[in-house]
Amino acid sequence: METIINVDDVSFSYGTQTEQALKHISLGVNKGDFIGIIGPSGAGKSTLAACLSGAVPHHYTGTFFGSVTVDGNDTCEVTLTDVSQIVGSVLQDIDTQMVASVVEDEMLFGLENFGVPHDQIEQRVSETLETVGISDLRDREIATLSGGQKQKVAIAAILAMRPRVLVLDEPTAALDPASSTLVFETLREANRALGITIVVVEQKVALLSEYCNRVLVLNHGEIALQGEPHEVFAHADELRAIGVDCPRVTRIFNSLEVDGLASGTPCLDVDEAERLISGIVDPAHASSDIQAPAGSPHAPSLRPHAKDAEPVLTFDHVEFAYPNGGAASTTST
Ligand code: ADP
């Protein structure tokens, strides 16, 4: 696997502070990775994102040890402009990042400043708006957009410059669940269709577990855990001690495991949980990898009547919509 960013034993403290925001961080970001960074407040997540984008040490100065190389260039030895040719970043506060009042102008601003030849600009704008799924917003005033739409515009404006890595700092912080998922769908599209490496600081564990191939847990400026989502979220007790939740379905798995109803790899999404619970209720649906252990006091074979029992909860054509008409779901069971 080819590495695009290499973080080698980085420690950093802001300004003249003695307390280090990052301590001895080493990390390789591979081409095509979709990495999620999580951790409690003050863990150093934004600082690490700033190191990857070159904002540390160019914008935020302080005491910096170790090295960050981006496509072989040491970020301390090249300019921030050089780094941003490779790494695009979307800041936590996108309102401060946006410079124009209309979506198209926001896209043009970056492209013109980056010196993209004029005959390529129109194609870049229309292709990127299409990839992000916001072609219809091209002429809209940014101030009239929803939080999710603004976030997509910020991402599109950076993607138009064709970075090889996109670093985002809590892009869904101000968004409802449905808009947050749409932002991650956009990132997945950029990752898969355009081959862009994604590094995202994110608090919503369910999104990290579903979309990322690697999760990095920071605590007190150090890497506490890292690995594939399944590996990381298997450490429920350690994560809880740090102050990081597991996805809700993983917590359900953990409760079932405590009761002897499940064993093996924890589930990370609703489909896996559905298979697990179906397997418990009705052994005919048991999946091979996630199921109640044989001999468990609650094993399906000891509760043979469960599948024939009266339902305890019934949904009959239930519909729900948020007041702004955002997300709606329909269920009938
Ligand atoms: P997180 O993103 O995990 O909340 P940060 O990277 O923002 O953590 O912060 C890590 C540490 O660095 C904290 O102690 C924070 O107070 C400090 N810090 C962050 N940004 C600055 C800054 N611009 N100037 C001084 N200290 C900062």
GROMACS .gro file of N, CA, C and O in nm, residues 232-333:
model
  408
  232VAL      N    1  -1.139  -0.161   1.643
  232VAL     CA    2  -1.139  -0.051   1.740
  232VAL      C    3  -1.261  -0.059   1.831
  232VAL      O    4  -1.251  -0.047   1.954
  233PHE      N    5  -1.380  -0.081   1.772
  233PHE     CA    6  -1.501  -0.078   1.853
  233PHE      C    7  -1.522  -0.206   1.934
  233PHE      O    8  -1.617  -0.216   2.012
  234ALA      N    9  -1.431  -0.302   1.917
  234ALA     CA   10  -1.435  -0.420   2.004
  234ALA      C   11  -1.382  -0.384   2.143
  234ALA      O   12  -1.403  -0.457   2.240
  235HIS      N   13  -1.313  -0.268   2.154
  235HIS     CA   14  -1.255  -0.225   2.283
  235HIS      C   15  -1.352  -0.134   2.357
  235HIS      O   16  -1.318  -0.020   2.391
  236ALA      N   17  -1.472  -0.182   2.379
  236ALA     CA   18  -1.578  -0.096   2.436
  236ALA      C   19  -1.538  -0.036   2.571
  236ALA      O   20  -1.559   0.083   2.594
  237ASP      N   21  -1.478  -0.118   2.659
  237ASP     CA   22  -1.447  -0.067   2.793
  237ASP      C   23  -1.340   0.041   2.787
  237ASP      O   24  -1.350   0.145   2.852
  238GLU      N   25  -1.237   0.016   2.705
  238GLU     CA   26  -1.129   0.113   2.691
  238GLU      C   27  -1.183   0.245   2.632
  238GLU      O   28  -1.147   0.354   2.679
  239LEU      N   29  -1.270   0.232   2.534
  239LEU     CA   30  -1.327   0.352   2.472
  239LEU      C   31  -1.412   0.429   2.571
  239LEU      O   32  -1.405   0.551   2.579
  240ARG      N   33  -1.490   0.355   2.650
  240ARG     CA   34  -1.576   0.422   2.749
  240ARG      C   35  -1.490   0.498   2.849
  240ARG      O   36  -1.521   0.611   2.887
  241ALA      N   37  -1.379   0.438   2.889
  241ALA     CA   38  -1.291   0.504   2.986
  241ALA      C   39  -1.234   0.634   2.929
  241ALA      O   40  -1.213   0.732   3.001
  242ILE      N   41  -1.212   0.634   2.796
  242ILE     CA   42  -1.159   0.754   2.731
  242ILE      C   43  -1.269   0.858   2.712
  242ILE      O   44  -1.243   0.978   2.704
  243GLY      N   45  -1.393   0.811   2.705
  243GLY     CA   46  -1.505   0.903   2.682
  243GLY      C   47  -1.555   0.898   2.540
  243GLY      O   48  -1.613   0.994   2.490
  244VAL      N   49  -1.531   0.784   2.473
  244VAL     CA   50  -1.579   0.766   2.336
  244VAL      C   51  -1.683   0.656   2.336
  244VAL      O   52  -1.659   0.548   2.391
  245ASP      N   53  -1.797   0.684   2.275
  245ASP     CA   54  -1.903   0.583   2.267
  245ASP      C   55  -1.876   0.485   2.154
  245ASP      O   56  -1.813   0.521   2.055
  246CYS      N   57  -1.931   0.365   2.166
  246CYS     CA   58  -1.935   0.275   2.053
  246CYS      C   59  -2.063   0.305   1.977
  246CYS      O   60  -2.156   0.362   2.034
  247PRO      N   61  -2.073   0.265   1.849
  247PRO     CA   62  -2.201   0.280   1.780
  247PRO      C   63  -2.311   0.209   1.860
  247PRO      O   64  -2.284   0.109   1.927
  248ARG      N   65  -2.435   0.259   1.849
  248ARG     CA   66  -2.544   0.204   1.930
  248ARG      C   67  -2.563   0.054   1.907
  248ARG      O   68  -2.583  -0.022   2.000
  249VAL      N   69  -2.551   0.011   1.781
  249VAL     CA   70  -2.569  -0.132   1.754
  249VAL      C   71  -2.459  -0.214   1.821
  249VAL      O   72  -2.481  -0.328   1.863
  250THR      N   73  -2.339  -0.157   1.831
  250THR     CA   74  -2.230  -0.229   1.897
  250THR      C   75  -2.259  -0.241   2.046
  250THR      O   76  -2.230  -0.344   2.108
  251ARG      N   77  -2.320  -0.137   2.103
  251ARG     CA   78  -2.356  -0.144   2.246
  251ARG      C   79  -2.463  -0.251   2.268
  251ARG      O   80  -2.461  -0.323   2.366
  252ILE      N   81  -2.555  -0.264   2.171
  252ILE     CA   82  -2.657  -0.370   2.183
  252ILE      C   83  -2.587  -0.505   2.180
  252ILE      O   84  -2.614  -0.593   2.261
  253PHE      N   85  -2.491  -0.519   2.087
  253PHE     CA   86  -2.416  -0.645   2.078
  253PHE      C   87  -2.347  -0.674   2.212
  253PHE      O   88  -2.352  -0.786   2.264
  254ASN      N   89  -2.283  -0.570   2.268
  254ASN     CA   90  -2.210  -0.589   2.393
  254ASN      C   91  -2.304  -0.634   2.506
  254ASN      O   92  -2.269  -0.721   2.586
  255SER      N   93  -2.425  -0.576   2.511
  255SER     CA   94  -2.521  -0.617   2.614
  255SER      C   95  -2.562  -0.762   2.594
  255SER      O   96  -2.573  -0.839   2.689
  256LEU      N   97  -2.585  -0.798   2.467
  256LEU     CA   98  -2.624  -0.937   2.438
  256LEU      C   99  -2.511  -1.032   2.474
  256LEU      O  100  -2.534  -1.143   2.523
  257GLU      N  101  -2.386  -0.984   2.453
  257GLU     CA  102  -2.270  -1.068   2.484
  257GLU      C  103  -2.263  -1.092   2.635
  257GLU      O  104  -2.238  -1.205   2.679
  258VAL      N  105  -2.287  -0.985   2.711
  258VAL     CA  106  -2.285  -0.999   2.858
  258VAL      C  107  -2.388  -1.103   2.902
  258VAL      O  108  -2.366  -1.183   2.993
  259ASP      N  109  -2.502  -1.104   2.833
  259ASP     CA  110  -2.609  -1.200   2.867
  259ASP      C  111  -2.586  -1.338   2.806
  259ASP      O  112  -2.673  -1.424   2.813
  260GLY      N  113  -2.473  -1.354   2.738
  260GLY     CA  114  -2.444  -1.484   2.677
  260GLY      C  115  -2.521  -1.508   2.549
  260GLY      O  116  -2.530  -1.620   2.499
  261LEU      N  117  -2.579  -1.401   2.493
  261LEU     CA  118  -2.661  -1.418   2.371
  261LEU      C  119  -2.582  -1.401   2.243
  261LEU      O  120  -2.629  -1.436   2.136
  262ALA      N  121  -2.464  -1.342   2.251
  262ALA     CA  122  -2.386  -1.319   2.130
  262ALA      C  123  -2.238  -1.337   2.161
  262ALA      O  124  -2.195  -1.321   2.275
  263SER      N  125  -2.163  -1.370   2.056
  263SER     CA  126  -2.018  -1.379   2.073
  263SER      C  127  -1.953  -1.351   1.939
  263SER      O  128  -2.021  -1.346   1.837
  264GLY      N  129  -1.823  -1.333   1.939
  264GLY     CA  130  -1.750  -1.310   1.813
  264GLY      C  131  -1.731  -1.163   1.786
  264GLY      O  132  -1.720  -1.082   1.878
  265THR      N  133  -1.730  -1.126   1.656
  265THR     CA  134  -1.704  -0.989   1.616
  265THR      C  135  -1.826  -0.902   1.643
  265THR      O  136  -1.937  -0.939   1.604
  266PRO      N  137  -1.809  -0.787   1.708
  266PRO     CA  138  -1.926  -0.703   1.735
  266PRO      C  139  -1.989  -0.651   1.607
  266PRO      O  140  -1.919  -0.631   1.507
  267CYS      N  141  -2.121  -0.629   1.610
  267CYS     CA  142  -2.182  -0.572   1.489
  267CYS      C  143  -2.165  -0.421   1.488
  267CYS      O  144  -2.157  -0.357   1.592
  268LEU      N  145  -2.157  -0.368   1.367
  268LEU     CA  146  -2.131  -0.225   1.351
  268LEU      C  147  -2.245  -0.152   1.282
  268LEU      O  148  -2.250  -0.031   1.286
  269ASP      N  149  -2.331  -0.226   1.212
  269ASP     CA  150  -2.441  -0.154   1.148
  269ASP      C  151  -2.572  -0.228   1.170
  269ASP      O  152  -2.575  -0.339   1.224
  270VAL      N  153  -2.678  -0.162   1.126
  270VAL     CA  154  -2.812  -0.213   1.155
  270VAL      C  155  -2.835  -0.349   1.089
  270VAL      O  156  -2.897  -0.438   1.147
  271ASP      N  157  -2.779  -0.368   0.970
  271ASP     CA  158  -2.799  -0.497   0.902
  271ASP      C  159  -2.738  -0.610   0.982
  271ASP      O  160  -2.798  -0.717   0.999
  272GLU      N  161  -2.616  -0.587   1.033
  272GLU     CA  162  -2.551  -0.690   1.114
  272GLU      C  163  -2.631  -0.718   1.241
  272GLU      O  164  -2.649  -0.832   1.281
  273ALA      N  165  -2.680  -0.610   1.304
  273ALA     CA  166  -2.759  -0.629   1.427
  273ALA      C  167  -2.888  -0.703   1.396
  273ALA      O  168  -2.932  -0.788   1.474
  274GLU      N  169  -2.948  -0.670   1.281
  274GLU     CA  170  -3.073  -0.736   1.243
  274GLU      C  171  -3.050  -0.886   1.225
  274GLU      O  172  -3.128  -0.969   1.272
  275ARG      N  173  -2.937  -0.921   1.161
  275ARG     CA  174  -2.907  -1.064   1.141
  275ARG      C  175  -2.885  -1.133   1.275
  275ARG      O  176  -2.931  -1.244   1.298
  276LEU      N  177  -2.813  -1.062   1.364
  276LEU     CA  178  -2.784  -1.118   1.496
  276LEU      C  179  -2.914  -1.145   1.572
  276LEU      O  180  -2.937  -1.256   1.623
  277ILE      N  181  -3.000  -1.043   1.576
  277ILE     CA  182  -3.122  -1.057   1.657
  277ILE      C  183  -3.217  -1.158   1.593
  277ILE      O  184  -3.280  -1.239   1.662
  278SER      N  185  -3.224  -1.159   1.458
  278SER     CA  186  -3.306  -1.260   1.391
  278SER      C  187  -3.257  -1.399   1.428
  278SER      O  188  -3.335  -1.491   1.450
  279GLY      N  189  -3.124  -1.412   1.435
  279GLY     CA  190  -3.065  -1.542   1.467
  279GLY      C  191  -3.099  -1.585   1.609
  279GLY      O  192  -3.114  -1.704   1.637
  280ILE      N  193  -3.111  -1.488   1.698
  280ILE     CA  194  -3.145  -1.520   1.837
  280ILE      C  195  -3.293  -1.560   1.847
  280ILE      O  196  -3.329  -1.658   1.910
  281VAL      N  197  -3.376  -1.481   1.778
  281VAL     CA  198  -3.520  -1.505   1.786
  281VAL      C  199  -3.558  -1.631   1.708
  281VAL      O  200  -3.639  -1.711   1.751
  282ASP      N  201  -3.494  -1.646   1.591
  282ASP     CA  202  -3.529  -1.759   1.506
  282ASP      C  203  -3.401  -1.821   1.451
  282ASP      O  204  -3.339  -1.766   1.362
  283PRO      N  205  -3.361  -1.937   1.503
  283PRO     CA  206  -3.233  -1.997   1.464
  283PRO      C  207  -3.220  -2.019   1.314
  283PRO      O  208  -3.110  -2.021   1.261
  284ALA      N  209  -3.332  -2.031   1.243
  284ALA     CA  210  -3.324  -2.053   1.098
  284ALA      C  211  -3.258  -1.935   1.028
  284ALA      O  212  -3.203  -1.947   0.921
  285HIS      N  213  -3.262  -1.815   1.094
  285HIS     CA  214  -3.202  -1.696   1.035
  285HIS      C  215  -3.063  -1.669   1.090
  285HIS      O  216  -3.005  -1.567   1.060
  286ALA      N  217  -3.010  -1.758   1.173
  286ALA     CA  218  -2.881  -1.730   1.236
  286ALA      C  219  -2.772  -1.718   1.132
  286ALA      O  220  -2.762  -1.800   1.042
  287SER      N  221  -2.690  -1.612   1.141
  287SER     CA  222  -2.577  -1.600   1.048
  287SER      C  223  -2.460  -1.677   1.108
  287SER      O  224  -2.457  -1.705   1.226
  288SER      N  225  -2.363  -1.708   1.023
  288SER     CA  226  -2.254  -1.794   1.070
  288SER      C  227  -2.158  -1.720   1.162
  288SER      O  228  -2.102  -1.777   1.254
  289ASP      N  229  -2.142  -1.587   1.142
  289ASP     CA  230  -2.038  -1.520   1.218
  289ASP      C  231  -2.089  -1.449   1.343
  289ASP      O  232  -2.017  -1.427   1.437
  290ILE      N  233  -2.216  -1.411   1.345
  290ILE     CA  234  -2.267  -1.339   1.461
  290ILE      C  235  -2.388  -1.413   1.513
  290ILE      O  236  -2.492  -1.416   1.447
  291GLN      N  237  -2.379  -1.476   1.623
  291GLN     CA  238  -2.494  -1.547   1.676
  291GLN      C  239  -2.474  -1.580   1.824
  291GLN      O  240  -2.366  -1.567   1.879
  292ALA      N  241  -2.583  -1.622   1.886
  292ALA     CA  242  -2.575  -1.662   2.025
  292ALA      C  243  -2.491  -1.787   2.036
  292ALA      O  244  -2.506  -1.880   1.957
  293PRO      N  245  -2.400  -1.792   2.132
  293PRO     CA  246  -2.317  -1.910   2.146
  293PRO      C  247  -2.401  -2.032   2.186
  293PRO      O  248  -2.495  -2.019   2.263
  294ALA      N  249  -2.362  -2.146   2.132
  294ALA     CA  250  -2.434  -2.269   2.167
  294ALA      C  251  -2.421  -2.293   2.317
  294ALA      O  252  -2.317  -2.267   2.376
  295GLY      N  253  -2.527  -2.341   2.376
  295GLY     CA  254  -2.521  -2.371   2.520
  295GLY      C  255  -2.555  -2.252   2.607
  295GLY      O  256  -2.569  -2.264   2.727
  296SER      N  257  -2.567  -2.133   2.544
  296SER     CA  258  -2.604  -2.015   2.622
  296SER      C  259  -2.741  -2.038   2.685
  296SER      O  260  -2.828  -2.098   2.623
  297PRO      N  261  -2.762  -1.991   2.808
  297PRO     CA  262  -2.893  -2.010   2.870
  297PRO      C  263  -3.005  -1.945   2.787
  297PRO      O  264  -3.120  -1.978   2.801
  298HIS      N  265  -2.964  -1.849   2.697
  298HIS     CA  266  -3.066  -1.781   2.618
  298HIS      C  267  -3.061  -1.826   2.472
  298HIS      O  268  -3.120  -1.762   2.387
  299ALA      N  269  -2.986  -1.932   2.446
  299ALA     CA  270  -2.969  -1.975   2.307
  299ALA      C  271  -3.104  -2.005   2.245
  299ALA      O  272  -3.197  -2.046   2.313
  300PRO      N  273  -3.118  -1.983   2.113
  300PRO     CA  274  -3.246  -1.996   2.048
  300PRO      C  275  -3.313  -2.131   2.073
  300PRO      O  276  -3.434  -2.137   2.092
  301SER      N  277  -3.233  -2.237   2.076
  301SER     CA  278  -3.293  -2.370   2.090
  301SER      C  279  -3.367  -2.385   2.222
  301SER      O  280  -3.455  -2.467   2.236
  302LEU      N  281  -3.328  -2.302   2.324
  302LEU     CA  282  -3.394  -2.311   2.453
  302LEU      C  283  -3.519  -2.224   2.459
  302LEU      O  284  -3.590  -2.222   2.556
  303ARG      N  285  -3.541  -2.147   2.352
  303ARG     CA  286  -3.661  -2.062   2.350
  303ARG      C  287  -3.735  -2.088   2.219
  303ARG      O  288  -3.750  -2.000   2.134
  304PRO      N  289  -3.778  -2.214   2.196
  304PRO     CA  290  -3.830  -2.254   2.067
  304PRO      C  291  -3.959  -2.183   2.028
  304PRO      O  292  -3.996  -2.182   1.912
  305HIS      N  293  -4.026  -2.120   2.125
  305HIS     CA  294  -4.156  -2.063   2.090
  305HIS      C  295  -4.147  -1.917   2.048
  305HIS      O  296  -4.246  -1.858   2.008
  306ALA      N  297  -4.025  -1.859   2.058
  306ALA     CA  298  -4.012  -1.716   2.035
  306ALA      C  299  -4.069  -1.674   1.900
  306ALA      O  300  -4.140  -1.575   1.890
  307LYS      N  301  -4.039  -1.753   1.795
  307LYS     CA  302  -4.082  -1.706   1.663
  307LYS      C  303  -4.233  -1.716   1.643
  307LYS      O  304  -4.288  -1.652   1.556
  308ASP      N  305  -4.299  -1.800   1.726
  308ASP     CA  306  -4.444  -1.813   1.712
  308ASP      C  307  -4.520  -1.724   1.809
  308ASP      O  308  -4.643  -1.719   1.806
  309ALA      N  309  -4.444  -1.656   1.897
  309ALA     CA  310  -4.511  -1.578   2.001
  309ALA      C  311  -4.577  -1.453   1.943
  309ALA      O  312  -4.544  -1.410   1.833
  310GLU      N  313  -4.668  -1.396   2.019
  310GLU     CA  314  -4.732  -1.270   1.981
  310GLU      C  315  -4.627  -1.160   1.979
  310GLU      O  316  -4.545  -1.152   2.070
  311PRO      N  317  -4.626  -1.071   1.877
  311PRO     CA  318  -4.529  -0.960   1.880
  311PRO      C  319  -4.556  -0.869   2.000
  311PRO      O  320  -4.672  -0.851   2.038
  312VAL      N  321  -4.448  -0.818   2.058
  312VAL     CA  322  -4.466  -0.726   2.170
  312VAL      C  323  -4.471  -0.581   2.122
  312VAL      O  324  -4.512  -0.492   2.194
  313LEU      N  325  -4.429  -0.559   1.998
  313LEU     CA  326  -4.429  -0.423   1.942
  313LEU      C  327  -4.464  -0.434   1.795
  313LEU      O  328  -4.407  -0.517   1.723
  314THR      N  329  -4.559  -0.358   1.751
  314THR     CA  330  -4.600  -0.365   1.610
  314THR      C  331  -4.597  -0.225   1.549
  314THR      O  332  -4.646  -0.131   1.611
  315PHE      N  333  -4.536  -0.211   1.431
  315PHE     CA  334  -4.540  -0.085   1.357
  315PHE      C  335  -4.638  -0.103   1.242
  315PHE      O  336  -4.630  -0.202   1.169
  316ASP      N  337  -4.730  -0.011   1.227
  316ASP     CA  338  -4.825  -0.022   1.118
  316ASP      C  339  -4.820   0.105   1.034
  316ASP      O  340  -4.874   0.209   1.071
  317HIS      N  341  -4.751   0.099   0.921
  317HIS     CA  342  -4.735   0.213   0.829
  317HIS      C  343  -4.695   0.342   0.903
  317HIS      O  344  -4.756   0.447   0.887
  318VAL      N  345  -4.595   0.331   0.984
  318VAL     CA  346  -4.549   0.447   1.062
  318VAL      C  347  -4.470   0.540   0.970
  318VAL      O  348  -4.388   0.496   0.891
  319GLU      N  349  -4.500   0.668   0.979
  319GLU     CA  350  -4.423   0.767   0.903
  319GLU      C  351  -4.379   0.877   0.999
  319GLU      O  352  -4.451   0.907   1.094
  320PHE      N  353  -4.262   0.934   0.969
  320PHE     CA  354  -4.215   1.044   1.054
  320PHE      C  355  -4.137   1.142   0.968
  320PHE      O  356  -4.060   1.101   0.881
  321ALA      N  357  -4.158   1.268   0.989
  321ALA     CA  358  -4.079   1.370   0.918
  321ALA      C  359  -4.038   1.477   1.017
  321ALA      O  360  -4.116   1.512   1.107
  322TYR      N  361  -3.915   1.526   1.002
  322TYR     CA  362  -3.871   1.637   1.086
  322TYR      C  363  -3.950   1.761   1.047
  322TYR      O  364  -3.999   1.772   0.935
  323PRO      N  365  -3.962   1.857   1.141
  323PRO     CA  366  -4.043   1.976   1.113
  323PRO      C  367  -4.002   2.048   0.985
  323PRO      O  368  -4.084   2.100   0.914
  324ASN      N  369  -3.872   2.047   0.952
  324ASN     CA  370  -3.828   2.116   0.830
  324ASN      C  371  -3.846   2.029   0.705
  324ASN      O  372  -3.803   2.064   0.597
  325GLY      N  373  -3.907   1.913   0.721
  325GLY     CA  374  -3.931   1.826   0.607
  325GLY      C  375  -3.809   1.747   0.568
  325GLY      O  376  -3.808   1.683   0.464
  326GLY      N  377  -3.702   1.751   0.650
  326GLY     CA  378  -3.575   1.686   0.617
  326GLY      C  379  -3.586   1.537   0.594
  326GLY      O  380  -3.605   1.491   0.484
  327ALA      N  381  -3.576   1.461   0.702
  327ALA     CA  382  -3.571   1.316   0.684
  327ALA      C  383  -3.705   1.255   0.719
  327ALA      O  384  -3.773   1.295   0.812
  328ALA      N  385  -3.744   1.157   0.642
  328ALA     CA  386  -3.869   1.087   0.673
  328ALA      C  387  -3.848   0.939   0.654
  328ALA      O  388  -3.763   0.896   0.577
  329SER      N  389  -3.919   0.857   0.728
  329SER     CA  390  -3.907   0.714   0.707
  329SER      C  391  -4.045   0.651   0.715
  329SER      O  392  -4.135   0.702   0.781
  330THR      N  393  -4.059   0.543   0.644
  330THR     CA  394  -4.187   0.473   0.641
  330THR      C  395  -4.161   0.329   0.678
  330THR      O  396  -4.068   0.268   0.627
  331THR      N  397  -4.239   0.277   0.766
  331THR     CA  398  -4.219   0.137   0.807
  331THR      C  399  -4.353   0.070   0.824
  331THR      O  400  -4.446   0.129   0.877
  332SER      N  401  -4.364  -0.051   0.778
  332SER     CA  402  -4.481  -0.129   0.817
  332SER      C  403  -4.436  -0.270   0.847
  332SER      O  404  -4.361  -0.328   0.769
  333THR      N  405  -4.473  -0.319   0.961
  333THR     CA  406  -4.432  -0.452   1.002
  333THR      C  407  -4.551  -0.528   1.055
  333THR      O  408  -4.631  -0.469   1.126
   0.00000   0.00000   0.00000
